[in-house]
Amino acid sequence: MIIINMDDMGYGDTEPYGMTGIPTPNFNKAAKEGMRFTHFNAAQAICSPSRAALLTGCYPNRIGLRGALSPDSKIALDTAEETIASLLKKAGYKTAMLGKWHLGSKAPNLPLHYGFDSFYGLPYSNDMWPVDYEGKPQVAVAGKKSYPELPLLDGDKPAAYVRTPDDQAMLTGTFTRKAVRFIENNKSAPFFLYLAHPMPHVPLAASAAFRGKSELGLFGDVIMELDWSVGEIMKSLDRNKIASNTILIIMSDNGPWLRFGNHAGSSGGFRGGKMTIWDGGTRVPCIIRWPGKVEAGSVNSNLITNMDILPTLLQLSHAAPPEKKIDGISFADLLLGRSDKAPRQVFYYYYNENSLKAVRYKNWKLVLPHTSVSYTSDIHGKDGFPGAATRAEVKMALYDLAHDPGEAYDVQQQYPELVQKMLVFVEEARADMGDDLTGRKGKNLRQPAIVN
């Protein structure tokens, strides 16, 4: 079982999802040989919560995760939480992680303590380093002076440091080669590999082999190198004759960070981006390849979330479920063609610490009053420099995603009975997990780890 998780790659950043100007033959090949999901959502549109949701099968606010954890964050994912890695390890799988972790910056809140046998990668995002937007040692960028050097960890300890843009440019290739080596060394036994690429999160960097190769500048170069990485993984599976016995999942943690302009990706035309509850923030690409089991070239428009990956993999591997409550729902039958019905009908959009901002029911999305980042009020940045991030008040609205995927037309007056039905779902969520926007305390929340 392999999960390749990109960082900030938007819905529209590859050819199977509508990108033009960047050739992505290996994403295309994965889609041709697997199932492409068109309504796959991250649990939250920001790094740490999304990754917590993927690995634990829980809404991140249920387990106390919020925001992008900084190097000196006082919280982390609790080591008592069971993860895909820890559950598969109990079932006899060899487990490894490569790339960006971002659920705690020091032991015991690093991957080795959550079921991974090995880890080589970054503890947090690649922009959390003492370097300015020009790639020079940090002098005057607000909020970055306190960042320590960015370590490359081998297990719990630094093996090297990422100090320059050239160092950043080596990351995709380094993690890919280590991933291929892991596959080759473990081809004869069950394994779970979690490859979490740090890009295309800014600062962007591509190796010499890809620099200047795309029509869309550095961003395109980075996507082309990530496409190469996907290809190397698939070639390794084919070469070692284990493709038909390997579930390969290719996805992203959240939508594009649009304030970075030409260094950000595409939301595929959906509204908003990273850090918002609009579909441009949470709806992300997902392709699942399993030759002989998953229908080649198929497209699935059912509502799926990254929380649903954990129970799906556990069902397929016959591994024991976690002991504590999770929110994920297995879609194994959908994946294998045994059913065409969506196992999930309701999805809650939380953000900030514990603010319920929207709910989805089938193709309907009820947005609740809140304040949000707005990407339409300011000029976006360029060439690695960010634009402003104005906040705007959002009114209650109902959107029909089947007819209005851009969330532009409020139809709550036409469907008052549907609004009332969805407000019942809202009340259920507030009773269960709480809601800061209305001052509700949830009954079923767990605490994160407290970091000293």
Tab-separated table of N, CA, C and O in Angstrom, residues 408-451:
chain	number	residue	atom	x	y	z
A	408	ALA	N	-21.444	30.013	-6.693
A	408	ALA	CA	-21.711	31.419	-7.016
A	408	ALA	C	-23.153	31.834	-6.760
A	408	ALA	O	-23.422	33.019	-6.565
A	409	TYR	N	-24.105	30.866	-6.747
A	409	TYR	CA	-25.515	31.225	-6.708
A	409	TYR	C	-26.203	30.616	-5.479
A	409	TYR	O	-26.360	29.403	-5.370
A	410	ASP	N	-26.600	31.492	-4.594
A	410	ASP	CA	-27.284	31.068	-3.370
A	410	ASP	C	-28.727	30.685	-3.701
A	410	ASP	O	-29.489	31.493	-4.232
A	411	VAL	N	-29.104	29.445	-3.365
A	411	VAL	CA	-30.454	28.973	-3.695
A	411	VAL	C	-31.245	28.591	-2.433
A	411	VAL	O	-32.204	27.815	-2.511
A	412	GLN	N	-30.875	29.157	-1.306
A	412	GLN	CA	-31.570	28.764	-0.078
A	412	GLN	C	-33.043	29.163	-0.091
A	412	GLN	O	-33.885	28.468	0.509
A	413	GLN	N	-33.401	30.240	-0.795
A	413	GLN	CA	-34.812	30.637	-0.846
A	413	GLN	C	-35.645	29.653	-1.669
A	413	GLN	O	-36.831	29.454	-1.400
A	414	GLN	N	-35.026	29.012	-2.635
A	414	GLN	CA	-35.739	28.037	-3.451
A	414	GLN	C	-35.895	26.690	-2.758
A	414	GLN	O	-36.777	25.906	-3.100
A	415	TYR	N	-35.037	26.392	-1.787
A	415	TYR	CA	-35.051	25.076	-1.134
A	415	TYR	C	-35.039	25.212	0.394
A	415	TYR	O	-34.125	24.723	1.065
A	416	PRO	N	-36.044	25.874	0.970
A	416	PRO	CA	-36.051	26.085	2.423
A	416	PRO	C	-36.114	24.777	3.206
A	416	PRO	O	-35.525	24.661	4.286
A	417	GLU	N	-36.801	23.758	2.672
A	417	GLU	CA	-36.902	22.482	3.380
A	417	GLU	C	-35.545	21.775	3.435
A	417	GLU	O	-35.211	21.098	4.419
A	418	LEU	N	-34.728	21.977	2.402
A	418	LEU	CA	-33.399	21.377	2.384
A	418	LEU	C	-32.479	22.083	3.390
A	418	LEU	O	-31.670	21.431	4.064
A	419	VAL	N	-32.627	23.389	3.483
A	419	VAL	CA	-31.849	24.139	4.477
A	419	VAL	C	-32.145	23.618	5.876
A	419	VAL	O	-31.235	23.381	6.683
A	420	GLN	N	-33.404	23.393	6.180
A	420	GLN	CA	-33.783	22.902	7.503
A	420	GLN	C	-33.225	21.504	7.752
A	420	GLN	O	-32.778	21.192	8.860
A	421	LYS	N	-33.264	20.666	6.739
A	421	LYS	CA	-32.701	19.317	6.868
A	421	LYS	C	-31.207	19.382	7.177
A	421	LYS	O	-30.699	18.649	8.047
A	422	MET	N	-30.508	20.269	6.499
A	422	MET	CA	-29.065	20.362	6.681
A	422	MET	C	-28.703	21.031	8.001
A	422	MET	O	-27.642	20.753	8.573
A	423	LEU	N	-29.572	21.899	8.502
A	423	LEU	CA	-29.343	22.499	9.818
A	423	LEU	C	-29.449	21.451	10.928
A	423	LEU	O	-28.829	21.602	11.991
A	424	VAL	N	-30.193	20.390	10.675
A	424	VAL	CA	-30.219	19.277	11.634
A	424	VAL	C	-28.845	18.610	11.680
A	424	VAL	O	-28.338	18.275	12.759
A	425	PHE	N	-28.232	18.419	10.516
A	425	PHE	CA	-26.875	17.874	10.484
A	425	PHE	C	-25.911	18.788	11.229
A	425	PHE	O	-25.021	18.326	11.946
A	426	VAL	N	-26.080	20.090	11.047
A	426	VAL	CA	-25.239	21.066	11.738
A	426	VAL	C	-25.367	20.910	13.247
A	426	VAL	O	-24.366	20.906	13.986
A	427	GLU	N	-26.584	20.773	13.716
A	427	GLU	CA	-26.817	20.612	15.149
A	427	GLU	C	-26.175	19.333	15.665
A	427	GLU	O	-25.610	19.312	16.767
A	428	GLU	N	-26.246	18.275	14.887
A	428	GLU	CA	-25.625	17.023	15.295
A	428	GLU	C	-24.114	17.183	15.434
A	428	GLU	O	-23.503	16.663	16.376
A	429	ALA	N	-23.502	17.915	14.509
A	429	ALA	CA	-22.056	18.141	14.580
A	429	ALA	C	-21.687	19.000	15.782
A	429	ALA	O	-20.690	18.738	16.465
A	430	ARG	N	-22.492	20.019	16.044
A	430	ARG	CA	-22.189	20.890	17.181
A	430	ARG	C	-22.301	20.133	18.500
A	430	ARG	O	-21.506	20.370	19.425
A	431	ALA	N	-23.248	19.223	18.601
A	431	ALA	CA	-23.379	18.429	19.818
A	431	ALA	C	-22.209	17.454	19.962
A	431	ALA	O	-21.724	17.202	21.070
A	432	ASP	N	-21.766	16.926	18.838
A	432	ASP	CA	-20.707	15.919	18.844
A	432	ASP	C	-19.327	16.551	19.034
A	432	ASP	O	-18.576	16.180	19.944
A	433	MET	N	-18.982	17.520	18.186
A	433	MET	CA	-17.623	18.074	18.180
A	433	MET	C	-17.541	19.535	18.598
A	433	MET	O	-16.452	20.099	18.682
A	434	GLY	N	-18.699	20.167	18.834
A	434	GLY	CA	-18.675	21.567	19.236
A	434	GLY	C	-18.592	22.518	18.061
A	434	GLY	O	-18.545	22.116	16.898
A	435	ASP	N	-18.560	23.813	18.374
A	435	ASP	CA	-18.493	24.844	17.337
A	435	ASP	C	-18.131	26.166	17.994
A	435	ASP	O	-18.930	26.754	18.719
A	436	ASP	N	-16.940	26.650	17.744
A	436	ASP	CA	-16.495	27.914	18.339
A	436	ASP	C	-17.340	29.097	17.890
A	436	ASP	O	-17.490	30.081	18.627
A	437	LEU	N	-17.881	29.028	16.663
A	437	LEU	CA	-18.638	30.166	16.146
A	437	LEU	C	-19.936	30.396	16.913
A	437	LEU	O	-20.456	31.511	16.927
A	438	THR	N	-20.448	29.343	17.529
A	438	THR	CA	-21.688	29.478	18.299
A	438	THR	C	-21.473	29.158	19.782
A	438	THR	O	-22.433	29.016	20.536
A	439	GLY	N	-20.212	29.040	20.190
A	439	GLY	CA	-19.912	28.817	21.595
A	439	GLY	C	-20.288	27.444	22.119
A	439	GLY	O	-20.482	27.275	23.333
A	440	ARG	N	-20.370	26.450	21.229
A	440	ARG	CA	-20.752	25.104	21.659
A	440	ARG	C	-19.532	24.267	22.029
A	440	ARG	O	-18.484	24.351	21.384
A	441	LYS	N	-19.688	23.459	23.064
A	441	LYS	CA	-18.650	22.537	23.492
A	441	LYS	C	-19.064	21.125	23.079
A	441	LYS	O	-20.147	20.670	23.421
A	442	GLY	N	-18.211	20.453	22.360
A	442	GLY	CA	-18.540	19.112	21.893
A	442	GLY	C	-18.391	18.063	22.981
A	442	GLY	O	-17.601	18.214	23.915
A	443	LYS	N	-19.140	16.967	22.831
A	443	LYS	CA	-19.120	15.896	23.821
A	443	LYS	C	-18.044	14.847	23.537
A	443	LYS	O	-17.692	14.061	24.426
A	444	ASN	N	-17.542	14.826	22.311
A	444	ASN	CA	-16.677	13.721	21.913
A	444	ASN	C	-15.366	14.196	21.313
A	444	ASN	O	-14.935	13.737	20.258
A	445	LEU	N	-14.720	15.128	22.016
A	445	LEU	CA	-13.444	15.641	21.569
A	445	LEU	C	-12.308	14.995	22.351
A	445	LEU	O	-12.434	14.684	23.529
A	446	ARG	N	-11.160	14.808	21.661
A	446	ARG	CA	-9.962	14.286	22.312
A	446	ARG	C	-8.891	15.369	22.269
A	446	ARG	O	-8.897	16.232	21.382
A	447	GLN	N	-7.950	15.308	23.160
A	447	GLN	CA	-6.943	16.354	23.280
A	447	GLN	C	-5.691	16.019	22.484
A	447	GLN	O	-5.318	14.842	22.349
A	448	PRO	N	-5.009	17.019	21.958
A	448	PRO	CA	-3.730	16.774	21.320
A	448	PRO	C	-2.643	16.544	22.366
A	448	PRO	O	-2.877	16.731	23.562
A	449	ALA	N	-1.478	16.171	21.908
A	449	ALA	CA	-0.322	16.110	22.817
A	449	ALA	C	0.105	17.525	23.166
A	449	ALA	O	0.044	18.423	22.322
A	450	ILE	N	0.511	17.737	24.384
A	450	ILE	CA	1.043	19.027	24.820
A	450	ILE	C	2.554	18.945	24.810
A	450	ILE	O	3.159	18.066	25.414
A	451	VAL	N	3.175	19.857	24.071
A	451	VAL	CA	4.616	19.852	23.881
A	451	VAL	C	5.280	20.811	24.852
A	451	VAL	O	4.889	21.982	24.949
